[in-house]
JSON list of C-alpha atoms in Angstrom, two decimals:
[
{"chain": "A", "resi": 1, "resn": "MET", "atom": "CA", "xyz": [-21.55, 5.45, -6.42]},
{"chain": "A", "resi": 2, "resn": "MET", "atom": "CA", "xyz": [-20.70, 5.12, -2.76]},
{"chain": "A", "resi": 3, "resn": "ALA", "atom": "CA", "xyz": [-17.13, 5.32, -1.54]},
{"chain": "A", "resi": 4, "resn": "ARG", "atom": "CA", "xyz": [-15.73, 1.98, -0.46]},
{"chain": "A", "resi": 5, "resn": "ARG", "atom": "CA", "xyz": [-14.80, 1.71, 3.18]},
{"chain": "A", "resi": 6, "resn": "ARG", "atom": "CA", "xyz": [-11.17, 0.73, 3.59]},
{"chain": "A", "resi": 7, "resn": "GLY", "atom": "CA", "xyz": [-9.94, -1.35, 6.47]},
{"chain": "A", "resi": 8, "resn": "MET", "atom": "CA", "xyz": [-6.92, -0.67, 8.57]},
{"chain": "A", "resi": 9, "resn": "SER", "atom": "CA", "xyz": [-3.45, -1.10, 7.12]},
{"chain": "A", "resi": 10, "resn": "ASP", "atom": "CA", "xyz": [-1.17, -3.96, 8.13]},
{"chain": "A", "resi": 11, "resn": "SER", "atom": "CA", "xyz": [0.89, -1.55, 10.25]},
{"chain": "A", "resi": 12, "resn": "GLN", "atom": "CA", "xyz": [-2.22, -0.36, 12.13]},
{"chain": "A", "resi": 13, "resn": "PHE", "atom": "CA", "xyz": [-3.38, -3.95, 12.60]},
{"chain": "A", "resi": 14, "resn": "LEU", "atom": "CA", "xyz": [-0.01, -5.03, 14.01]},
{"chain": "A", "resi": 15, "resn": "ALA", "atom": "CA", "xyz": [0.25, -2.03, 16.34]},
{"chain": "A", "resi": 16, "resn": "LYS", "atom": "CA", "xyz": [-3.20, -2.75, 17.75]},
{"chain": "A", "resi": 17, "resn": "LYS", "atom": "CA", "xyz": [-2.61, -6.51, 17.97]},
{"chain": "A", "resi": 18, "resn": "SER", "atom": "CA", "xyz": [0.77, -6.11, 19.74]},
{"chain": "A", "resi": 19, "resn": "GLN", "atom": "CA", "xyz": [-1.00, -4.44, 22.67]},
{"chain": "A", "resi": 20, "resn": "ASN", "atom": "CA", "xyz": [-2.87, -7.64, 23.53]},
{"chain": "A", "resi": 21, "resn": "CYS", "atom": "CA", "xyz": [-0.72, -10.50, 22.27]},
{"chain": "A", "resi": 22, "resn": "PRO", "atom": "CA", "xyz": [0.75, -11.99, 25.47]},
{"chain": "A", "resi": 23, "resn": "LYS", "atom": "CA", "xyz": [4.04, -13.86, 25.68]},
{"chain": "A", "resi": 24, "resn": "PRO", "atom": "CA", "xyz": [4.01, -17.03, 27.77]},
{"chain": "A", "resi": 25, "resn": "GLY", "atom": "CA", "xyz": [6.58, -15.58, 30.22]},
{"chain": "A", "resi": 26, "resn": "GLY", "atom": "CA", "xyz": [4.85, -12.21, 30.59]},
{"chain": "A", "resi": 27, "resn": "GLY", "atom": "CA", "xyz": [4.72, -9.04, 28.53]},
{"chain": "A", "resi": 28, "resn": "ASN", "atom": "CA", "xyz": [3.55, -8.81, 24.93]},
{"chain": "A", "resi": 29, "resn": "TYR", "atom": "CA", "xyz": [5.01, -9.73, 21.56]},
{"chain": "A", "resi": 30, "resn": "GLY", "atom": "CA", "xyz": [6.40, -6.75, 19.67]},
{"chain": "A", "resi": 31, "resn": "VAL", "atom": "CA", "xyz": [5.36, -5.46, 16.28]},
{"chain": "A", "resi": 32, "resn": "GLY", "atom": "CA", "xyz": [8.53, -6.90, 14.71]},
{"chain": "A", "resi": 33, "resn": "THR", "atom": "CA", "xyz": [7.70, -10.45, 15.75]},
{"chain": "A", "resi": 34, "resn": "LEU", "atom": "CA", "xyz": [4.11, -10.11, 14.60]},
{"chain": "A", "resi": 35, "resn": "ARG", "atom": "CA", "xyz": [5.35, -8.65, 11.28]},
{"chain": "A", "resi": 36, "resn": "LYS", "atom": "CA", "xyz": [7.38, -11.85, 10.73]},
{"chain": "A", "resi": 37, "resn": "VAL", "atom": "CA", "xyz": [4.27, -13.97, 11.41]},
{"chain": "A", "resi": 38, "resn": "LEU", "atom": "CA", "xyz": [2.22, -11.79, 9.02]},
{"chain": "A", "resi": 39, "resn": "ASP", "atom": "CA", "xyz": [4.87, -12.04, 6.28]},
{"chain": "A", "resi": 40, "resn": "ARG", "atom": "CA", "xyz": [4.96, -15.82, 6.68]},
{"chain": "A", "resi": 41, "resn": "GLY", "atom": "CA", "xyz": [1.18, -15.85, 6.33]},
{"chain": "A", "resi": 42, "resn": "TYR", "atom": "CA", "xyz": [1.40, -13.97, 3.04]},
{"chain": "A", "resi": 43, "resn": "GLY", "atom": "CA", "xyz": [4.10, -16.38, 1.88]},
{"chain": "A", "resi": 44, "resn": "ALA", "atom": "CA", "xyz": [2.05, -19.44, 2.83]},
{"chain": "A", "resi": 45, "resn": "TYR", "atom": "CA", "xyz": [-0.91, -18.04, 0.91]},
{"chain": "A", "resi": 46, "resn": "ARG", "atom": "CA", "xyz": [1.19, -17.59, -2.23]},
{"chain": "A", "resi": 47, "resn": "THR", "atom": "CA", "xyz": [3.12, -20.85, -2.10]},
{"chain": "A", "resi": 48, "resn": "ASN", "atom": "CA", "xyz": [0.37, -23.28, -1.04]},
{"chain": "A", "resi": 49, "resn": "PRO", "atom": "CA", "xyz": [-2.93, -22.14, -2.63]},
{"chain": "A", "resi": 50, "resn": "GLY", "atom": "CA", "xyz": [-4.50, -25.58, -2.13]},
{"chain": "A", "resi": 51, "resn": "SER", "atom": "CA", "xyz": [-4.61, -25.06, 1.62]},
{"chain": "A", "resi": 52, "resn": "VAL", "atom": "CA", "xyz": [-6.52, -21.75, 1.42]},
{"chain": "A", "resi": 53, "resn": "ARG", "atom": "CA", "xyz": [-10.03, -22.09, 2.76]},
{"chain": "A", "resi": 54, "resn": "ASN", "atom": "CA", "xyz": [-13.11, -20.48, 1.32]},
{"chain": "A", "resi": 55, "resn": "THR", "atom": "CA", "xyz": [-15.02, -17.85, 3.27]},
{"chain": "A", "resi": 56, "resn": "LYS", "atom": "CA", "xyz": [-17.14, -20.57, 4.90]},
{"chain": "A", "resi": 57, "resn": "GLY", "atom": "CA", "xyz": [-14.06, -22.34, 6.24]},
{"chain": "A", "resi": 58, "resn": "VAL", "atom": "CA", "xyz": [-14.00, -25.28, 3.80]},
{"chain": "A", "resi": 59, "resn": "LYS", "atom": "CA", "xyz": [-10.50, -26.22, 2.65]},
{"chain": "A", "resi": 60, "resn": "GLY", "atom": "CA", "xyz": [-10.36, -26.29, -1.13]},
{"chain": "A", "resi": 61, "resn": "GLY", "atom": "CA", "xyz": [-14.15, -26.00, -1.35]},
{"chain": "A", "resi": 62, "resn": "PRO", "atom": "CA", "xyz": [-16.15, -24.06, -3.88]},
{"chain": "A", "resi": 63, "resn": "GLY", "atom": "CA", "xyz": [-16.90, -20.40, -3.42]},
{"chain": "A", "resi": 64, "resn": "PRO", "atom": "CA", "xyz": [-14.85, -17.28, -2.80]},
{"chain": "A", "resi": 65, "resn": "LYS", "atom": "CA", "xyz": [-11.48, -17.87, -1.13]},
{"chain": "A", "resi": 66, "resn": "LEU", "atom": "CA", "xyz": [-10.05, -15.86, 1.73]},
{"chain": "A", "resi": 67, "resn": "SER", "atom": "CA", "xyz": [-7.89, -12.99, 0.55]},
{"chain": "A", "resi": 68, "resn": "ALA", "atom": "CA", "xyz": [-4.16, -12.97, 1.23]},
{"chain": "A", "resi": 69, "resn": "THR", "atom": "CA", "xyz": [-4.69, -10.29, 3.87]},
{"chain": "A", "resi": 70, "resn": "GLN", "atom": "CA", "xyz": [-7.40, -12.30, 5.63]},
{"chain": "A", "resi": 71, "resn": "TRP", "atom": "CA", "xyz": [-5.20, -15.40, 5.56]},
{"chain": "A", "resi": 72, "resn": "ALA", "atom": "CA", "xyz": [-2.11, -13.61, 6.92]},
{"chain": "A", "resi": 73, "resn": "ARG", "atom": "CA", "xyz": [-4.04, -11.79, 9.67]},
{"chain": "A", "resi": 74, "resn": "ALA", "atom": "CA", "xyz": [-5.74, -15.02, 10.72]},
{"chain": "A", "resi": 75, "resn": "ARG", "atom": "CA", "xyz": [-2.27, -16.50, 11.18]},
{"chain": "A", "resi": 76, "resn": "VAL", "atom": "CA", "xyz": [-1.31, -13.58, 13.45]},
{"chain": "A", "resi": 77, "resn": "ASN", "atom": "CA", "xyz": [-4.52, -14.06, 15.46]},
{"chain": "A", "resi": 78, "resn": "SER", "atom": "CA", "xyz": [-3.80, -17.78, 15.79]},
{"chain": "A", "resi": 79, "resn": "PHE", "atom": "CA", "xyz": [-0.25, -17.02, 16.95]},
{"chain": "A", "resi": 80, "resn": "CYS", "atom": "CA", "xyz": [-1.57, -14.62, 19.60]},
{"chain": "A", "resi": 81, "resn": "ARG", "atom": "CA", "xyz": [-4.05, -17.22, 20.86]},
{"chain": "A", "resi": 82, "resn": "GLY", "atom": "CA", "xyz": [-1.13, -19.57, 21.47]},
{"chain": "A", "resi": 83, "resn": "SER", "atom": "CA", "xyz": [-1.46, -22.05, 18.60]},
{"chain": "A", "resi": 84, "resn": "ARG", "atom": "CA", "xyz": [1.59, -24.25, 18.27]},
{"chain": "A", "resi": 85, "resn": "LYS", "atom": "CA", "xyz": [0.90, -25.24, 14.63]},
{"chain": "A", "resi": 86, "resn": "HIS", "atom": "CA", "xyz": [3.30, -22.75, 13.09]},
{"chain": "A", "resi": 87, "resn": "ASP", "atom": "CA", "xyz": [5.92, -20.11, 13.89]},
{"chain": "A", "resi": 88, "resn": "ARG", "atom": "CA", "xyz": [7.25, -22.04, 16.89]},
{"chain": "A", "resi": 89, "resn": "ASP", "atom": "CA", "xyz": [10.69, -20.54, 16.36]},
{"chain": "A", "resi": 90, "resn": "LEU", "atom": "CA", "xyz": [9.30, -17.06, 17.19]},
{"chain": "A", "resi": 91, "resn": "ARG", "atom": "CA", "xyz": [7.90, -18.04, 20.60]}
]
């Protein structure tokens, strides 16, 4: 049996992401702010399972759902791209 490749930890992901997550006024968001966004992503996954999309991007559709990690990290990526849908209080 082959060993399973493990991805990076949340801490590694946040450290890497904080290097290229620009603030509107200049500089980058810190790891602490991105940790709050990540934690909110995990919370949203747990408290609203009906909104979780499948791996093809269909909301509530058949097939395998995104994992909690995928969902939370996607929220961090969306935050870094400047989406105003959520986490406005952290901007």
